[in-house]
Amino acid sequence: MTDMPVPEHRRATLDDVARRAGVSLATADRALNGRPGVRPATRAKVQSAVVHLAYRANPAATLLARNRNFRFVFILPANSNSFMANLEAHVRLAADSIGPQATFIDIRHVDVFDPTALAASLETLPAHYDGVALVAADHPRVRAAIDDLVARGTHVVTLVSDAPTSRRFHYVGIDNPAAGRTAGSLMGRFLGRSRAGKIGVIAGSLTLRDHAERQFGFNQVMSAEYGRFTVLPVLEGHDDPIRNQTLAAGLLNNHPDLVGIYNIGAGNEGIGTVLAASNRMRDVIWIAHELSAEMR
């Protein structure tokens, strides 16, 4: 065993492990990766060297040595709002940072409010993708497309909005029923005990599970704790500021006793424009999500 210290500024390599264990580089590699042809005593010496040197495998070097790369794709909404634009910017930063590790990220834009279009995008994905992250619609055809991808060996992660009964690997996002309950609690508290009236609710689409779950949480609190308010049926604006502007204008015009607006999704710029023009900004409590630069 050769006891040659590794300089503090340098990370230990497999060569260092092999030298300390007194074996060849090939033997050290076989021992670490559990391949046959290594005696137990030799394997123990290699493991001891790993512990002594605090050796950690370099994933990028391993991929390069095996001529292996990974390719992932993010499927994001086509009508990007400020929250999704910020998310996409961070995806691009991640793509730049992991590029040297033989890992590549593509981005596709799809109308996620159209389950047929979203499913078609999944169904036609090239087979070279190792993983897919998507803002999912909880729809039978989308779930089937996810299951087909998983069946062929592609890892699928749902992002922001889930499809929990599909075979997706994991969901990355917040607890949306809790977010809706928080919105309901804030609405009731800000309206106070002396007021009554109607509350309008605008969603992107209830085919997105995050929007449906937020609505559920909101209604749960409003019906249980603030029964003096009438929550109106949900209007769908597909997170589009222009559509939401029209919907908010309709709420204000059709309901003189409107006291609140809860926007479950994005497209808040349109709602703000209508409220400011109506001079009812101080009369109507407006609750929304995602503290983007525009929302601030």
PDB file of C-alpha atoms in Angstrom:
ATOM      1  CA  MET A   1       0.000   0.000   0.000  1.00  0.00           C
ATOM      2  CA  THR A   2       1.439   3.364  -1.021  1.00  0.00           C
ATOM      3  CA  ASP A   3       0.719   6.151   1.432  1.00  0.00           C
ATOM      4  CA  MET A   4       0.961   9.206  -0.789  1.00  0.00           C
ATOM      5  CA  PRO A   5      -1.246  12.057   0.492  1.00  0.00           C
ATOM      6  CA  VAL A   6      -3.535  13.824  -1.944  1.00  0.00           C
ATOM      7  CA  PRO A   7      -2.903  17.604  -2.042  1.00  0.00           C
ATOM      8  CA  GLU A   8      -5.660  19.442  -0.165  1.00  0.00           C
ATOM      9  CA  HIS A   9      -6.575  21.515  -3.211  1.00  0.00           C
ATOM     10  CA  ARG A  10      -7.240  18.451  -5.336  1.00  0.00           C
ATOM     11  CA  ARG A  11     -10.095  15.966  -5.223  1.00  0.00           C
ATOM     12  CA  ALA A  12      -8.997  12.320  -4.889  1.00  0.00           C
ATOM     13  CA  THR A  13      -9.181  10.313  -8.100  1.00  0.00           C
ATOM     14  CA  LEU A  14      -9.536   6.614  -8.825  1.00  0.00           C
ATOM     15  CA  ASP A  15      -5.798   6.614  -9.616  1.00  0.00           C
ATOM     16  CA  ASP A  16      -5.150   7.763  -6.043  1.00  0.00           C
ATOM     17  CA  VAL A  17      -7.355   4.964  -4.701  1.00  0.00           C
ATOM     18  CA  ALA A  18      -5.541   2.368  -6.814  1.00  0.00           C
ATOM     19  CA  ARG A  19      -2.103   3.583  -5.673  1.00  0.00           C
ATOM     20  CA  ARG A  20      -3.060   3.561  -1.998  1.00  0.00           C
ATOM     21  CA  ALA A  21      -4.601   0.100  -2.265  1.00  0.00           C
ATOM     22  CA  GLY A  22      -1.577  -1.178  -4.219  1.00  0.00           C
ATOM     23  CA  VAL A  23      -3.668  -2.445  -7.136  1.00  0.00           C
ATOM     24  CA  SER A  24      -4.049  -1.594 -10.780  1.00  0.00           C
ATOM     25  CA  LEU A  25      -6.532   1.046 -11.967  1.00  0.00           C
ATOM     26  CA  ALA A  26      -8.620  -1.654 -13.657  1.00  0.00           C
ATOM     27  CA  THR A  27      -8.797  -3.693 -10.435  1.00  0.00           C
ATOM     28  CA  ALA A  28      -9.836  -0.632  -8.424  1.00  0.00           C
ATOM     29  CA  ASP A  29     -12.559   0.093 -10.971  1.00  0.00           C
ATOM     30  CA  ARG A  30     -13.845  -3.503 -10.843  1.00  0.00           C
ATOM     31  CA  ALA A  31     -13.843  -3.483  -7.039  1.00  0.00           C
ATOM     32  CA  LEU A  32     -15.750  -0.209  -6.758  1.00  0.00           C
ATOM     33  CA  ASN A  33     -18.362  -1.204  -9.309  1.00  0.00           C
ATOM     34  CA  GLY A  34     -18.968  -4.676  -7.883  1.00  0.00           C
ATOM     35  CA  ARG A  35     -17.741  -6.552 -10.933  1.00  0.00           C
ATOM     36  CA  PRO A  36     -16.388 -10.109 -10.673  1.00  0.00           C
ATOM     37  CA  GLY A  37     -12.741 -11.111 -10.657  1.00  0.00           C
ATOM     38  CA  VAL A  38     -11.713  -9.306  -7.466  1.00  0.00           C
ATOM     39  CA  ARG A  39     -10.702 -11.226  -4.330  1.00  0.00           C
ATOM     40  CA  PRO A  40     -12.466 -10.219  -1.084  1.00  0.00           C
ATOM     41  CA  ALA A  41      -9.179  -9.110   0.502  1.00  0.00           C
ATOM     42  CA  THR A  42      -8.414  -6.893  -2.489  1.00  0.00           C
ATOM     43  CA  ARG A  43     -11.904  -5.442  -2.465  1.00  0.00           C
ATOM     44  CA  ALA A  44     -11.480  -4.640   1.247  1.00  0.00           C
ATOM     45  CA  LYS A  45      -8.177  -2.809   0.562  1.00  0.00           C
ATOM     46  CA  VAL A  46      -9.846  -0.729  -2.147  1.00  0.00           C
ATOM     47  CA  GLN A  47     -12.740   0.165   0.143  1.00  0.00           C
ATOM     48  CA  SER A  48     -10.292   1.153   2.881  1.00  0.00           C
ATOM     49  CA  ALA A  49      -8.483   3.441   0.431  1.00  0.00           C
ATOM     50  CA  VAL A  50     -11.800   5.015  -0.586  1.00  0.00           C
ATOM     51  CA  VAL A  51     -12.608   5.827   3.040  1.00  0.00           C
ATOM     52  CA  HIS A  52      -9.121   7.120   3.798  1.00  0.00           C
ATOM     53  CA  LEU A  53      -9.037   9.416   0.771  1.00  0.00           C
ATOM     54  CA  ALA A  54     -12.723  10.446   1.017  1.00  0.00           C
ATOM     55  CA  TYR A  55     -12.993   9.450  -2.630  1.00  0.00           C
ATOM     56  CA  ARG A  56     -16.192  10.288  -4.482  1.00  0.00           C
ATOM     57  CA  ALA A  57     -16.820   9.231  -8.042  1.00  0.00           C
ATOM     58  CA  ASN A  58     -16.961  12.019 -10.615  1.00  0.00           C
ATOM     59  CA  PRO A  59     -20.209  11.476 -12.564  1.00  0.00           C
ATOM     60  CA  ALA A  60     -19.026  13.512 -15.531  1.00  0.00           C
ATOM     61  CA  ALA A  61     -15.806  11.522 -15.824  1.00  0.00           C
ATOM     62  CA  THR A  62     -17.720   8.251 -15.510  1.00  0.00           C
ATOM     63  CA  LEU A  63     -20.101   9.246 -18.289  1.00  0.00           C
ATOM     64  CA  LEU A  64     -17.265  10.327 -20.542  1.00  0.00           C
ATOM     65  CA  ALA A  65     -15.358   7.108 -19.886  1.00  0.00           C
ATOM     66  CA  ARG A  66     -18.393   5.067 -20.825  1.00  0.00           C
ATOM     67  CA  ASN A  67     -19.269   7.317 -23.768  1.00  0.00           C
ATOM     68  CA  ARG A  68     -22.682   7.878 -22.153  1.00  0.00           C
ATOM     69  CA  ASN A  69     -24.793  11.016 -22.106  1.00  0.00           C
ATOM     70  CA  PHE A  70     -28.265  11.874 -20.886  1.00  0.00           C
ATOM     71  CA  ARG A  71     -30.895  13.974 -22.591  1.00  0.00           C
ATOM     72  CA  PHE A  72     -33.915  15.463 -20.835  1.00  0.00           C
ATOM     73  CA  VAL A  73     -36.820  17.557 -22.074  1.00  0.00           C
ATOM     74  CA  PHE A  74     -38.987  20.063 -20.210  1.00  0.00           C
ATOM     75  CA  ILE A  75     -42.517  20.570 -21.561  1.00  0.00           C
ATOM     76  CA  LEU A  76     -43.687  24.020 -20.468  1.00  0.00           C
ATOM     77  CA  PRO A  77     -46.784  26.130 -21.235  1.00  0.00           C
ATOM     78  CA  ALA A  78     -46.826  27.866 -24.617  1.00  0.00           C
ATOM     79  CA  ASN A  79     -48.557  30.984 -23.276  1.00  0.00           C
ATOM     80  CA  SER A  80     -45.796  31.628 -20.768  1.00  0.00           C
ATOM     81  CA  ASN A  81     -46.662  33.850 -17.812  1.00  0.00           C
ATOM     82  CA  SER A  82     -44.151  35.562 -15.534  1.00  0.00           C
ATOM     83  CA  PHE A  83     -43.935  32.589 -13.160  1.00  0.00           C
ATOM     84  CA  MET A  84     -43.337  30.109 -15.971  1.00  0.00           C
ATOM     85  CA  ALA A  85     -40.898  32.482 -17.681  1.00  0.00           C
ATOM     86  CA  ASN A  86     -38.898  32.612 -14.455  1.00  0.00           C
ATOM     87  CA  LEU A  87     -39.034  28.818 -14.180  1.00  0.00           C
ATOM     88  CA  GLU A  88     -37.825  28.452 -17.769  1.00  0.00           C
ATOM     89  CA  ALA A  89     -34.942  30.847 -17.128  1.00  0.00           C
ATOM     90  CA  HIS A  90     -33.758  28.637 -14.265  1.00  0.00           C
ATOM     91  CA  VAL A  91     -34.104  25.514 -16.422  1.00  0.00           C
ATOM     92  CA  ARG A  92     -31.825  27.153 -19.001  1.00  0.00           C
ATOM     93  CA  LEU A  93     -29.316  28.024 -16.268  1.00  0.00           C
ATOM     94  CA  ALA A  94     -29.354  24.404 -15.132  1.00  0.00           C
ATOM     95  CA  ALA A  95     -28.856  23.257 -18.723  1.00  0.00           C
ATOM     96  CA  ASP A  96     -25.754  25.428 -19.030  1.00  0.00           C
ATOM     97  CA  SER A  97     -24.319  24.203 -15.734  1.00  0.00           C
ATOM     98  CA  ILE A  98     -24.733  20.458 -16.387  1.00  0.00           C
ATOM     99  CA  GLY A  99     -23.749  20.523 -20.040  1.00  0.00           C
ATOM    100  CA  PRO A 100     -20.117  19.598 -19.230  1.00  0.00           C
ATOM    101  CA  GLN A 101     -21.445  16.462 -17.472  1.00  0.00           C
ATOM    102  CA  ALA A 102     -22.655  15.048 -20.799  1.00  0.00           C
ATOM    103  CA  THR A 103     -26.241  15.911 -19.841  1.00  0.00           C
ATOM    104  CA  PHE A 104     -28.419  17.934 -22.192  1.00  0.00           C
ATOM    105  CA  ILE A 105     -31.761  19.645 -21.647  1.00  0.00           C
ATOM    106  CA  ASP A 106     -34.257  20.619 -24.330  1.00  0.00           C
ATOM    107  CA  ILE A 107     -37.352  22.782 -23.817  1.00  0.00           C
ATOM    108  CA  ARG A 108     -40.631  22.367 -25.670  1.00  0.00           C
ATOM    109  CA  HIS A 109     -43.614  24.701 -25.447  1.00  0.00           C
ATOM    110  CA  VAL A 110     -47.110  23.218 -25.576  1.00  0.00           C
ATOM    111  CA  ASP A 111     -50.603  24.485 -24.763  1.00  0.00           C
ATOM    112  CA  VAL A 112     -50.920  22.571 -21.491  1.00  0.00           C
ATOM    113  CA  PHE A 113     -54.545  23.722 -21.188  1.00  0.00           C
ATOM    114  CA  ASP A 114     -55.324  21.510 -24.207  1.00  0.00           C
ATOM    115  CA  PRO A 115     -55.016  17.886 -23.012  1.00  0.00           C
ATOM    116  CA  THR A 116     -55.111  16.608 -26.600  1.00  0.00           C
ATOM    117  CA  ALA A 117     -52.172  18.795 -27.627  1.00  0.00           C
ATOM    118  CA  LEU A 118     -50.223  17.925 -24.475  1.00  0.00           C
ATOM    119  CA  ALA A 119     -50.821  14.188 -24.926  1.00  0.00           C
ATOM    120  CA  ALA A 120     -49.835  14.380 -28.598  1.00  0.00           C
ATOM    121  CA  SER A 121     -46.574  16.074 -27.635  1.00  0.00           C
ATOM    122  CA  LEU A 122     -45.799  13.248 -25.200  1.00  0.00           C
ATOM    123  CA  GLU A 123     -46.823  10.559 -27.672  1.00  0.00           C
ATOM    124  CA  THR A 124     -44.463  11.880 -30.347  1.00  0.00           C
ATOM    125  CA  LEU A 125     -41.398  12.452 -28.170  1.00  0.00           C
ATOM    126  CA  PRO A 126     -38.244  10.910 -29.690  1.00  0.00           C
ATOM    127  CA  ALA A 127     -36.999   7.775 -27.970  1.00  0.00           C
ATOM    128  CA  HIS A 128     -33.601   9.325 -27.170  1.00  0.00           C
ATOM    129  CA  TYR A 129     -34.958  11.216 -24.151  1.00  0.00           C
ATOM    130  CA  ASP A 130     -34.011   9.640 -20.818  1.00  0.00           C
ATOM    131  CA  GLY A 131     -36.315  11.885 -18.794  1.00  0.00           C
ATOM    132  CA  VAL A 132     -39.298  14.197 -19.237  1.00  0.00           C
ATOM    133  CA  ALA A 133     -40.504  16.963 -16.915  1.00  0.00           C
ATOM    134  CA  LEU A 134     -43.900  18.436 -17.737  1.00  0.00           C
ATOM    135  CA  VAL A 135     -46.615  20.692 -16.402  1.00  0.00           C
ATOM    136  CA  ALA A 136     -49.280  18.012 -16.481  1.00  0.00           C
ATOM    137  CA  ALA A 137     -53.000  18.069 -17.121  1.00  0.00           C
ATOM    138  CA  ASP A 138     -54.772  15.395 -15.091  1.00  0.00           C
ATOM    139  CA  HIS A 139     -56.560  13.942 -18.124  1.00  0.00           C
ATOM    140  CA  PRO A 140     -56.994  10.288 -19.218  1.00  0.00           C
ATOM    141  CA  ARG A 141     -55.084  10.694 -22.472  1.00  0.00           C
ATOM    142  CA  VAL A 142     -52.242  12.584 -20.783  1.00  0.00           C
ATOM    143  CA  ARG A 143     -52.012   9.926 -18.066  1.00  0.00           C
ATOM    144  CA  ALA A 144     -51.928   7.203 -20.737  1.00  0.00           C
ATOM    145  CA  ALA A 145     -49.149   9.012 -22.604  1.00  0.00           C
ATOM    146  CA  ILE A 146     -47.117   9.305 -19.387  1.00  0.00           C
ATOM    147  CA  ASP A 147     -47.631   5.592 -18.679  1.00  0.00           C
ATOM    148  CA  ASP A 148     -46.464   4.697 -22.195  1.00  0.00           C
ATOM    149  CA  LEU A 149     -43.280   6.735 -21.731  1.00  0.00           C
ATOM    150  CA  VAL A 150     -42.565   5.017 -18.409  1.00  0.00           C
ATOM    151  CA  ALA A 151     -43.202   1.612 -19.993  1.00  0.00           C
ATOM    152  CA  ARG A 152     -40.473   2.256 -22.573  1.00  0.00           C
ATOM    153  CA  GLY A 153     -37.992   3.231 -19.852  1.00  0.00           C
ATOM    154  CA  THR A 154     -38.313   7.025 -19.769  1.00  0.00           C
ATOM    155  CA  HIS A 155     -38.397   8.697 -16.361  1.00  0.00           C
ATOM    156  CA  VAL A 156     -41.296  11.178 -16.118  1.00  0.00           C
ATOM    157  CA  VAL A 157     -41.557  13.935 -13.515  1.00  0.00           C
ATOM    158  CA  THR A 158     -44.603  16.185 -13.206  1.00  0.00           C
ATOM    159  CA  LEU A 159     -43.864  19.821 -12.481  1.00  0.00           C
ATOM    160  CA  VAL A 160     -46.110  22.398 -10.755  1.00  0.00           C
ATOM    161  CA  SER A 161     -49.260  20.431 -11.691  1.00  0.00           C
ATOM    162  CA  ASP A 162     -49.521  16.691 -11.046  1.00  0.00           C
ATOM    163  CA  ALA A 163     -51.130  13.608 -12.562  1.00  0.00           C
ATOM    164  CA  PRO A 164     -50.900  11.408  -9.456  1.00  0.00           C
ATOM    165  CA  THR A 165     -52.645   8.301 -10.775  1.00  0.00           C
ATOM    166  CA  SER A 166     -50.225   8.027 -13.686  1.00  0.00           C
ATOM    167  CA  ARG A 167     -46.968   6.074 -13.417  1.00  0.00           C
ATOM    168  CA  ARG A 168     -44.903   9.253 -13.189  1.00  0.00           C
ATOM    169  CA  PHE A 169     -41.765   8.921 -11.065  1.00  0.00           C
ATOM    170  CA  HIS A 170     -42.199  12.011  -8.900  1.00  0.00           C
ATOM    171  CA  TYR A 171     -44.076  15.303  -8.522  1.00  0.00           C
ATOM    172  CA  VAL A 172     -42.173  18.566  -7.971  1.00  0.00           C
ATOM    173  CA  GLY A 173     -44.408  21.317  -6.651  1.00  0.00           C
ATOM    174  CA  ILE A 174     -46.203  22.754  -3.653  1.00  0.00           C
ATOM    175  CA  ASP A 175     -49.103  21.427  -1.585  1.00  0.00           C
ATOM    176  CA  ASN A 176     -51.867  23.014  -3.659  1.00  0.00           C
ATOM    177  CA  PRO A 177     -54.866  22.214  -1.401  1.00  0.00           C
ATOM    178  CA  ALA A 178     -52.958  23.936   1.415  1.00  0.00           C
ATOM    179  CA  ALA A 179     -52.252  26.916  -0.873  1.00  0.00           C
ATOM    180  CA  GLY A 180     -55.970  27.171  -1.633  1.00  0.00           C
ATOM    181  CA  ARG A 181     -56.849  26.982   2.061  1.00  0.00           C
ATOM    182  CA  THR A 182     -54.355  29.758   2.776  1.00  0.00           C
ATOM    183  CA  ALA A 183     -55.977  31.893   0.069  1.00  0.00           C
ATOM    184  CA  GLY A 184     -59.396  31.260   1.621  1.00  0.00           C
ATOM    185  CA  SER A 185     -58.186  32.180   5.099  1.00  0.00           C
ATOM    186  CA  LEU A 186     -56.633  35.408   3.822  1.00  0.00           C
ATOM    187  CA  MET A 187     -59.762  36.294   1.864  1.00  0.00           C
ATOM    188  CA  GLY A 188     -61.987  35.871   4.909  1.00  0.00           C
ATOM    189  CA  ARG A 189     -59.639  37.752   7.232  1.00  0.00           C
ATOM    190  CA  PHE A 190     -59.133  40.697   4.876  1.00  0.00           C
ATOM    191  CA  LEU A 191     -62.866  41.018   4.198  1.00  0.00           C
ATOM    192  CA  GLY A 192     -63.578  41.168   7.924  1.00  0.00           C
ATOM    193  CA  ARG A 193     -66.685  40.296   9.891  1.00  0.00           C
ATOM    194  CA  SER A 194     -68.795  43.261   8.870  1.00  0.00           C
ATOM    195  CA  ARG A 195     -68.951  42.537   5.134  1.00  0.00           C
ATOM    196  CA  ALA A 196     -70.882  40.080   3.004  1.00  0.00           C
ATOM    197  CA  GLY A 197     -71.231  39.543  -0.722  1.00  0.00           C
ATOM    198  CA  LYS A 198     -69.916  37.519  -3.630  1.00  0.00           C
ATOM    199  CA  ILE A 199     -66.445  36.257  -4.473  1.00  0.00           C
ATOM    200  CA  GLY A 200     -65.384  35.578  -8.046  1.00  0.00           C
ATOM    201  CA  VAL A 201     -62.910  32.798  -8.812  1.00  0.00           C
ATOM    202  CA  ILE A 202     -60.762  32.696 -11.960  1.00  0.00           C
ATOM    203  CA  ALA A 203     -58.648  29.659 -12.875  1.00  0.00           C
ATOM    204  CA  GLY A 204     -56.425  28.782 -15.784  1.00  0.00           C
ATOM    205  CA  SER A 205     -58.214  25.482 -16.226  1.00  0.00           C
ATOM    206  CA  LEU A 206     -59.564  22.892 -13.828  1.00  0.00           C
ATOM    207  CA  THR A 207     -57.976  20.199 -16.018  1.00  0.00           C
ATOM    208  CA  LEU A 208     -54.746  21.277 -14.303  1.00  0.00           C
ATOM    209  CA  ARG A 209     -54.705  19.515 -10.982  1.00  0.00           C
ATOM    210  CA  ASP A 210     -52.921  22.335  -9.176  1.00  0.00           C
ATOM    211  CA  HIS A 211     -55.776  24.700 -10.077  1.00  0.00           C
ATOM    212  CA  ALA A 212     -58.456  22.164  -9.141  1.00  0.00           C
ATOM    213  CA  GLU A 213     -56.764  21.452  -5.809  1.00  0.00           C
ATOM    214  CA  ARG A 214     -56.379  25.143  -4.986  1.00  0.00           C
ATOM    215  CA  GLN A 215     -60.073  25.663  -5.733  1.00  0.00           C
ATOM    216  CA  PHE A 216     -60.943  22.737  -3.467  1.00  0.00           C
ATOM    217  CA  GLY A 217     -58.870  24.136  -0.583  1.00  0.00           C
ATOM    218  CA  PHE A 218     -60.293  27.634  -1.066  1.00  0.00           C
ATOM    219  CA  ASN A 219     -63.907  26.427  -1.086  1.00  0.00           C
ATOM    220  CA  GLN A 220     -63.230  24.203   1.908  1.00  0.00           C
ATOM    221  CA  VAL A 221     -62.270  27.185   4.070  1.00  0.00           C
ATOM    222  CA  MET A 222     -64.873  29.588   2.686  1.00  0.00           C
ATOM    223  CA  SER A 223     -67.777  27.185   3.236  1.00  0.00           C
ATOM    224  CA  ALA A 224     -66.622  26.089   6.697  1.00  0.00           C
ATOM    225  CA  GLU A 225     -65.525  29.432   8.151  1.00  0.00           C
ATOM    226  CA  TYR A 226     -66.986  32.233   6.019  1.00  0.00           C
ATOM    227  CA  GLY A 227     -70.438  31.071   5.023  1.00  0.00           C
ATOM    228  CA  ARG A 228     -71.813  34.633   4.700  1.00  0.00           C
ATOM    229  CA  PHE A 229     -69.957  34.962   1.380  1.00  0.00           C
ATOM    230  CA  THR A 230     -71.171  33.410  -1.879  1.00  0.00           C
ATOM    231  CA  VAL A 231     -68.363  31.882  -3.952  1.00  0.00           C
ATOM    232  CA  LEU A 232     -69.338  32.146  -7.632  1.00  0.00           C
ATOM    233  CA  PRO A 233     -68.710  29.342 -10.178  1.00  0.00           C
ATOM    234  CA  VAL A 234     -65.148  29.152 -11.475  1.00  0.00           C
ATOM    235  CA  LEU A 235     -64.318  31.009 -14.688  1.00  0.00           C
ATOM    236  CA  GLU A 236     -61.452  29.716 -16.848  1.00  0.00           C
ATOM    237  CA  GLY A 237     -59.078  32.204 -18.458  1.00  0.00           C
ATOM    238  CA  HIS A 238     -56.175  29.888 -19.424  1.00  0.00           C
ATOM    239  CA  ASP A 239     -53.772  32.152 -17.494  1.00  0.00           C
ATOM    240  CA  ASP A 240     -54.094  34.707 -20.288  1.00  0.00           C
ATOM    241  CA  PRO A 241     -54.104  38.371 -19.149  1.00  0.00           C
ATOM    242  CA  ILE A 242     -56.509  39.456 -21.918  1.00  0.00           C
ATOM    243  CA  ARG A 243     -58.997  36.686 -21.150  1.00  0.00           C
ATOM    244  CA  ASN A 244     -58.723  37.374 -17.436  1.00  0.00           C
ATOM    245  CA  GLN A 245     -59.309  41.065 -18.051  1.00  0.00           C
ATOM    246  CA  THR A 246     -62.582  40.228 -19.819  1.00  0.00           C
ATOM    247  CA  LEU A 247     -63.607  37.795 -17.069  1.00  0.00           C
ATOM    248  CA  ALA A 248     -62.827  40.255 -14.284  1.00  0.00           C
ATOM    249  CA  ALA A 249     -64.758  43.014 -16.076  1.00  0.00           C
ATOM    250  CA  GLY A 250     -67.751  40.683 -16.314  1.00  0.00           C
ATOM    251  CA  LEU A 251     -67.579  39.909 -12.609  1.00  0.00           C
ATOM    252  CA  LEU A 252     -67.539  43.598 -11.697  1.00  0.00           C
ATOM    253  CA  ASN A 253     -70.331  44.510 -14.119  1.00  0.00           C
ATOM    254  CA  ASN A 254     -72.617  41.578 -13.338  1.00  0.00           C
ATOM    255  CA  HIS A 255     -72.208  41.542  -9.571  1.00  0.00           C
ATOM    256  CA  PRO A 256     -72.431  44.962  -7.873  1.00  0.00           C
ATOM    257  CA  ASP A 257     -72.032  43.164  -4.535  1.00  0.00           C
ATOM    258  CA  LEU A 258     -68.718  41.579  -5.562  1.00  0.00           C
ATOM    259  CA  VAL A 259     -66.320  41.861  -2.618  1.00  0.00           C
ATOM    260  CA  GLY A 260     -63.482  39.543  -3.648  1.00  0.00           C
ATOM    261  CA  ILE A 261     -61.625  37.962  -6.572  1.00  0.00           C
ATOM    262  CA  TYR A 262     -59.444  34.887  -6.183  1.00  0.00           C
ATOM    263  CA  ASN A 263     -57.185  34.140  -9.148  1.00  0.00           C
ATOM    264  CA  ILE A 264     -55.995  30.552  -8.868  1.00  0.00           C
ATOM    265  CA  GLY A 265     -53.454  30.753 -11.690  1.00  0.00           C
ATOM    266  CA  ALA A 266     -51.599  33.436 -13.629  1.00  0.00           C
ATOM    267  CA  GLY A 267     -52.639  36.266 -15.952  1.00  0.00           C
ATOM    268  CA  ASN A 268     -52.982  38.705 -13.072  1.00  0.00           C
ATOM    269  CA  GLU A 269     -52.027  41.738 -15.148  1.00  0.00           C
ATOM    270  CA  GLY A 270     -55.460  41.737 -16.786  1.00  0.00           C
ATOM    271  CA  ILE A 271     -57.284  41.595 -13.454  1.00  0.00           C
ATOM    272  CA  GLY A 272     -55.212  44.442 -12.066  1.00  0.00           C
ATOM    273  CA  THR A 273     -55.963  46.592 -15.105  1.00  0.00           C
ATOM    274  CA  VAL A 274     -59.723  46.141 -14.667  1.00  0.00           C
ATOM    275  CA  LEU A 275     -59.682  46.784 -10.924  1.00  0.00           C
ATOM    276  CA  ALA A 276     -57.640  49.958 -11.336  1.00  0.00           C
ATOM    277  CA  ALA A 277     -59.933  51.276 -14.073  1.00  0.00           C
ATOM    278  CA  SER A 278     -63.062  50.494 -12.032  1.00  0.00           C
ATOM    279  CA  ASN A 279     -61.924  52.522  -9.021  1.00  0.00           C
ATOM    280  CA  ARG A 280     -62.848  49.510  -6.885  1.00  0.00           C
ATOM    281  CA  MET A 281     -59.301  48.470  -6.033  1.00  0.00           C
ATOM    282  CA  ARG A 282     -59.858  49.265  -2.351  1.00  0.00           C
ATOM    283  CA  ASP A 283     -63.324  47.694  -2.249  1.00  0.00           C
ATOM    284  CA  VAL A 284     -62.538  44.300  -3.827  1.00  0.00           C
ATOM    285  CA  ILE A 285     -60.084  42.031  -2.037  1.00  0.00           C
ATOM    286  CA  TRP A 286     -57.888  40.349  -4.637  1.00  0.00           C
ATOM    287  CA  ILE A 287     -55.925  37.186  -3.746  1.00  0.00           C
ATOM    288  CA  ALA A 288     -53.437  35.590  -6.146  1.00  0.00           C
ATOM    289  CA  HIS A 289     -50.403  33.273  -6.174  1.00  0.00           C
ATOM    290  CA  GLU A 290     -46.717  33.491  -7.174  1.00  0.00           C
ATOM    291  CA  LEU A 291     -44.915  36.631  -6.067  1.00  0.00           C
ATOM    292  CA  SER A 292     -43.262  37.415  -9.416  1.00  0.00           C
ATOM    293  CA  ALA A 293     -41.813  40.831 -10.276  1.00  0.00           C
ATOM    294  CA  GLU A 294     -45.064  41.764 -12.050  1.00  0.00           C
ATOM    295  CA  MET A 295     -47.208  40.689  -9.099  1.00  0.00           C
ATOM    296  CA  ARG A 296     -45.037  42.595  -6.627  1.00  0.00           C
TER     297      ARG A 296
END
